[in-house]
Amino acid sequence: MISDNIDKAVEILNNNDLVAIPTETVYGLAGNIYCEEAVSKIFEIKNRPFFNPLIVHIHSIKQLDELTNYIPPKAQLLADAFWPGALTLVLKKNSKVPNIITAGKDTVAIRMPNHPTTLALLEQLNFPLAAPSANPFGCISPTKAIHVEEYFGNSLQMVLEGGDCKNGIESTIIGFESDMPVLYRLGAISIEDIEKAIGTVKIINTRENIAPDAPGMLEKHYAPLTSTYLESDIEAAIKSFSNKKIGLLLLSKKINNPQIVHQEILTEHGDLQEAATNLYAALHVLDKLNLDVIIAERLPDIGLGKSINDRLERATKK
Ligand code: AMP
Ligand code: MG
C-alpha cells in the first residue's frame, strides 16, 4: 500500500517488518539494522545474494559514532560537505554492526539521505535503517512509489510516499585505503564535485575490477527485461535492427524514423542532472511497451554523464 503516514511506517519498522522509503536517489527497501529477521527479509524479498552488503541510513552526522570508531579526516570533510546527500561512505565498522549488513566485511557503508520524509522517519526510530534499492536484484531501480508497488505490491506492507526521487540514480560510494579516498561506485554526486571538496580520489576501473562483494559493481545490473543496447551512433544502430520494434532512450533530440515505436527524451536542454532524474522512469516506460529492442544513447562522458553511462553499460551488458 502506498501511504504518506510516517507514524504507521514507524510502527511497522518497530515490529521488525519492512517499509519502502523515499530518498533523493532511488526508493529503498528498509529495515532495522539490528534485527536479523528484518534484514533477512530484505535479502529474501529482493532475491539479493547475501554476499551483497547493504547501505546503512542515518539521520545525523553524529549518529556515525554508533557505527564506527574511526572517521578518516577526508571522510569527515565529505560528510560535512555532502550530507544529507547522495554520497555513501564506507568506513571501518564497530562490533555493534551486524555481519549480515556488511556481508562479513569489516567495513560498513553509511549515508544520510536528503529527503525530508525519510529524515523525519529516521529521527523517530531508535535504530538506523538498512536499505538497498527497492527492486528485485538486478532490475531497473525505482524512482517513484508506484514502481515499488508494481514490483512488490503483495509482499510489502507499505511504500512510504515521498514523490519522485530528485537525483534519480544511486549514491556515489567512496571508501578509504589508509585514509586515502577510493571511488567504489560512480553515482548521483559527480566525481568532479567530490574532488573539489577533498582533492584527488583514486578511481579503480569499476568494470575490470569486478569484486563479487561489491555488487553495485556487478557487470549486469539495473537492467530492463527488454534487450537493450548502448550506442553513440543511433541512426546506424537503428539500421542494424531492421524489422524490429524499436524504442529509443535519447539525451535531448528526437529522431525522425518510422521504425521507432516510442522515444524517451531525458532532458530537452542537455542538463545532465535532469537526465539522471529521468533515467530510470524512462527505462520503466520503455520496458513496458513490448518492444524488441531498446537503444540508449551514450551520454557525454563528463560529470553525471559518466554515472549515467555506467548504469547504462550495466543495463545493456549481455
Ligand atoms: P544498493 O543499496 O543496491 O545501491 O547497493 C549498495 C552497494 O553498496 C553495494 O552494491 C556495494 O557495492 C556497496 N557497499 C555496501 N557496503 C559495502 C562495503 N562494506 N564495502 C564496499 N562496498 C559496499
Ligand atoms: Mg540496487
mmCIF file of N, CA and C and ligand atoms in Angstrom, residues 26 46 48 52-57 88-91 101-103 105-110 131-135 137 141 170-171 173 175 184-185 211 213-218 221-222 311, ligand 1:
data_model
loop_
_atom_site.group_PDB
_atom_site.id
_atom_site.type_symbol
_atom_site.label_atom_id
_atom_site.label_comp_id
_atom_site.label_asym_id
_atom_site.label_seq_id
_atom_site.Cartn_x
_atom_site.Cartn_y
_atom_site.Cartn_z
ATOM 1 N N VAL A 26 17.102 6.779 -5.065
ATOM 2 C CA VAL A 26 16.027 5.894 -5.526
ATOM 3 C C VAL A 26 15.271 5.437 -4.278
ATOM 4 N N LYS A 46 14.065 -9.184 -2.146
ATOM 5 C CA LYS A 46 14.788 -8.688 -3.334
ATOM 6 C C LYS A 46 15.427 -9.807 -4.145
ATOM 7 N N ARG A 48 18.224 -10.955 -3.248
ATOM 8 C CA ARG A 48 19.585 -10.394 -3.299
ATOM 9 C C ARG A 48 20.543 -11.385 -2.661
ATOM 10 N N ASN A 52 26.158 -9.516 -0.898
ATOM 11 C CA ASN A 52 25.982 -8.140 -1.348
ATOM 12 C C ASN A 52 25.637 -7.236 -0.158
ATOM 13 N N PRO A 53 26.614 -6.447 0.344
ATOM 14 C CA PRO A 53 26.378 -5.666 1.565
ATOM 15 C C PRO A 53 25.355 -4.542 1.374
ATOM 16 N N LEU A 54 24.736 -4.119 2.492
ATOM 17 C CA LEU A 54 23.672 -3.107 2.438
ATOM 18 C C LEU A 54 24.191 -1.750 2.900
ATOM 19 N N ILE A 55 23.544 -0.682 2.439
ATOM 20 C CA ILE A 55 23.891 0.664 2.911
ATOM 21 C C ILE A 55 23.038 0.985 4.140
ATOM 22 N N VAL A 56 23.694 1.529 5.178
ATOM 23 C CA VAL A 56 23.007 1.908 6.413
ATOM 24 C C VAL A 56 22.654 3.394 6.346
ATOM 25 N N HIS A 57 21.393 3.721 6.662
ATOM 26 C CA HIS A 57 20.912 5.105 6.570
ATOM 27 C C HIS A 57 20.752 5.707 7.963
ATOM 28 N N THR A 88 27.723 7.912 -0.242
ATOM 29 C CA THR A 88 27.865 6.841 0.753
ATOM 30 C C THR A 88 29.336 6.703 1.111
ATOM 31 N N LEU A 89 29.610 6.624 2.418
ATOM 32 C CA LEU A 89 30.986 6.454 2.890
ATOM 33 C C LEU A 89 31.148 5.034 3.417
ATOM 34 N N VAL A 90 32.214 4.359 2.994
ATOM 35 C CA VAL A 90 32.497 3.010 3.506
ATOM 36 C C VAL A 90 33.603 3.150 4.557
ATOM 37 N N LEU A 91 33.252 2.846 5.819
ATOM 38 C CA LEU A 91 34.163 3.054 6.949
ATOM 39 C C LEU A 91 34.347 1.756 7.735
ATOM 40 N N ILE A 101 24.709 -7.263 7.596
ATOM 41 C CA ILE A 101 24.628 -5.972 6.896
ATOM 42 C C ILE A 101 25.819 -5.782 5.971
ATOM 43 N N THR A 102 26.992 -6.243 6.441
ATOM 44 C CA THR A 102 28.237 -5.916 5.734
ATOM 45 C C THR A 102 28.763 -7.095 4.924
ATOM 46 N N ALA A 103 27.966 -8.153 4.827
ATOM 47 C CA ALA A 103 28.378 -9.378 4.126
ATOM 48 C C ALA A 103 29.692 -9.895 4.702
ATOM 49 N N LYS A 105 32.156 -8.296 5.879
ATOM 50 C CA LYS A 105 33.323 -7.429 5.752
ATOM 51 C C LYS A 105 33.523 -6.633 7.042
ATOM 52 N N ASP A 106 34.737 -6.085 7.212
ATOM 53 C CA ASP A 106 34.975 -5.296 8.428
ATOM 54 C C ASP A 106 34.675 -3.806 8.192
ATOM 55 N N THR A 107 34.041 -3.513 7.060
ATOM 56 C CA THR A 107 33.640 -2.131 6.765
ATOM 57 C C THR A 107 32.124 -2.058 6.609
ATOM 58 N N VAL A 108 31.587 -0.851 6.827
ATOM 59 C CA VAL A 108 30.143 -0.655 6.667
ATOM 60 C C VAL A 108 29.890 0.587 5.804
ATOM 61 N N ALA A 109 28.929 0.487 4.897
ATOM 62 C CA ALA A 109 28.574 1.603 4.013
ATOM 63 C C ALA A 109 27.471 2.430 4.684
ATOM 64 N N ILE A 110 27.677 3.752 4.765
ATOM 65 C CA ILE A 110 26.755 4.612 5.525
ATOM 66 C C ILE A 110 26.404 5.864 4.726
ATOM 67 N N ALA A 131 19.004 -0.186 3.911
ATOM 68 C CA ALA A 131 18.084 -0.003 2.780
ATOM 69 C C ALA A 131 18.792 -0.079 1.440
ATOM 70 N N PRO A 132 18.714 -1.222 0.777
ATOM 71 C CA PRO A 132 19.140 -1.285 -0.626
ATOM 72 C C PRO A 132 18.007 -0.754 -1.488
ATOM 73 N N SER A 133 18.248 -0.630 -2.779
ATOM 74 C CA SER A 133 17.183 -0.139 -3.650
ATOM 75 C C SER A 133 15.988 -1.107 -3.618
ATOM 76 N N ALA A 134 14.775 -0.540 -3.731
ATOM 77 C CA ALA A 134 13.548 -1.335 -3.582
ATOM 78 C C ALA A 134 13.118 -1.948 -4.911
ATOM 79 N N ASN A 135 14.019 -2.812 -5.453
ATOM 80 C CA ASN A 135 13.713 -3.510 -6.706
ATOM 81 C C ASN A 135 14.223 -4.941 -6.580
ATOM 82 N N PHE A 137 16.583 -7.913 -7.321
ATOM 83 C CA PHE A 137 18.016 -7.847 -7.622
ATOM 84 C C PHE A 137 18.267 -7.796 -9.130
ATOM 85 N N SER A 141 16.040 0.271 -11.170
ATOM 86 C CA SER A 141 15.773 0.835 -9.843
ATOM 87 C C SER A 141 14.493 1.668 -9.851
ATOM 88 N N GLU A 170 21.592 6.041 -8.034
ATOM 89 C CA GLU A 170 22.123 5.655 -6.736
ATOM 90 C C GLU A 170 23.266 6.578 -6.291
ATOM 91 N N SER A 171 23.549 6.494 -4.977
ATOM 92 C CA SER A 171 24.598 7.337 -4.410
ATOM 93 C C SER A 171 25.979 6.985 -4.981
ATOM 94 N N ILE A 173 29.710 6.065 -4.114
ATOM 95 C CA ILE A 173 30.278 5.374 -2.938
ATOM 96 C C ILE A 173 31.791 5.596 -2.887
ATOM 97 N N GLY A 175 35.224 4.759 -0.476
ATOM 98 C CA GLY A 175 35.856 4.048 0.635
ATOM 99 C C GLY A 175 37.232 4.639 0.901
ATOM 100 N N TYR A 184 34.304 3.699 -5.147
ATOM 101 C CA TYR A 184 33.794 2.331 -5.335
ATOM 102 C C TYR A 184 32.652 2.277 -6.343
ATOM 103 N N ARG A 185 31.889 3.359 -6.421
ATOM 104 C CA ARG A 185 30.781 3.359 -7.397
ATOM 105 C C ARG A 185 30.518 4.788 -7.852
ATOM 106 N N ALA A 211 34.455 -6.902 -8.205
ATOM 107 C CA ALA A 211 34.563 -7.638 -6.958
ATOM 108 C C ALA A 211 33.206 -8.250 -6.649
ATOM 109 N N ASP A 213 31.989 -8.976 -4.000
ATOM 110 C CA ASP A 213 31.388 -8.466 -2.765
ATOM 111 C C ASP A 213 30.953 -7.015 -2.939
ATOM 112 N N ALA A 214 31.009 -6.484 -4.118
ATOM 113 C CA ALA A 214 30.588 -5.099 -4.346
ATOM 114 C C ALA A 214 29.632 -5.058 -5.533
ATOM 115 N N PRO A 215 28.398 -5.527 -5.307
ATOM 116 C CA PRO A 215 27.501 -5.761 -6.427
ATOM 117 C C PRO A 215 27.041 -4.505 -7.146
ATOM 118 N N GLY A 216 27.143 -3.326 -6.512
ATOM 119 C CA GLY A 216 26.917 -2.108 -7.285
ATOM 120 C C GLY A 216 27.856 -2.113 -8.479
ATOM 121 N N MET A 217 28.904 -2.949 -8.381
ATOM 122 C CA MET A 217 29.890 -3.042 -9.460
ATOM 123 C C MET A 217 29.641 -4.260 -10.348
ATOM 124 N N LEU A 218 28.611 -5.019 -10.073
ATOM 125 C CA LEU A 218 28.361 -6.178 -10.925
ATOM 126 C C LEU A 218 28.191 -5.734 -12.362
ATOM 127 N N HIS A 221 23.362 -5.233 -14.264
ATOM 128 C CA HIS A 221 22.622 -4.688 -13.143
ATOM 129 C C HIS A 221 21.698 -3.609 -13.696
ATOM 130 N N TYR A 222 20.739 -3.158 -12.914
ATOM 131 C CA TYR A 222 19.873 -2.043 -13.320
ATOM 132 C C TYR A 222 19.209 -2.300 -14.677
ATOM 133 N N ARG A 311 25.622 3.259 -15.477
ATOM 134 C CA ARG A 311 24.385 2.489 -15.264
ATOM 135 C C ARG A 311 23.915 1.858 -16.567
HETATM 136 P P1 AMP B 1 22.348 -0.716 -3.343
HETATM 137 O O1 AMP B 1 21.885 -0.444 -1.965
HETATM 138 O O2 AMP B 1 21.552 -1.743 -4.072
HETATM 139 O O3 AMP B 1 22.528 0.553 -4.112
HETATM 140 O O4 AMP B 1 23.781 -1.365 -3.212
HETATM 141 C C1 AMP B 1 24.643 -0.994 -2.184
HETATM 142 C C2 AMP B 1 26.046 -1.080 -2.681
HETATM 143 O O5 AMP B 1 26.909 -0.543 -1.702
HETATM 144 C C3 AMP B 1 26.552 -2.486 -2.862
HETATM 145 O O6 AMP B 1 26.181 -2.950 -4.099
HETATM 146 C C4 AMP B 1 28.060 -2.334 -2.719
HETATM 147 O O7 AMP B 1 28.618 -2.026 -3.983
HETATM 148 C C5 AMP B 1 28.202 -1.130 -1.823
HETATM 149 N N1 AMP B 1 28.662 -1.481 -0.483
HETATM 150 C C6 AMP B 1 27.911 -1.664 0.619
HETATM 151 N N2 AMP B 1 28.668 -1.985 1.686
HETATM 152 C C7 AMP B 1 29.946 -2.008 1.243
HETATM 153 C C8 AMP B 1 31.193 -2.272 1.864
HETATM 154 N N3 AMP B 1 31.296 -2.567 3.150
HETATM 155 N N4 AMP B 1 32.286 -2.206 1.084
HETATM 156 C C9 AMP B 1 32.199 -1.897 -0.221
HETATM 157 N N5 AMP B 1 31.057 -1.634 -0.872
HETATM 158 C C10 AMP B 1 29.935 -1.685 -0.144
#
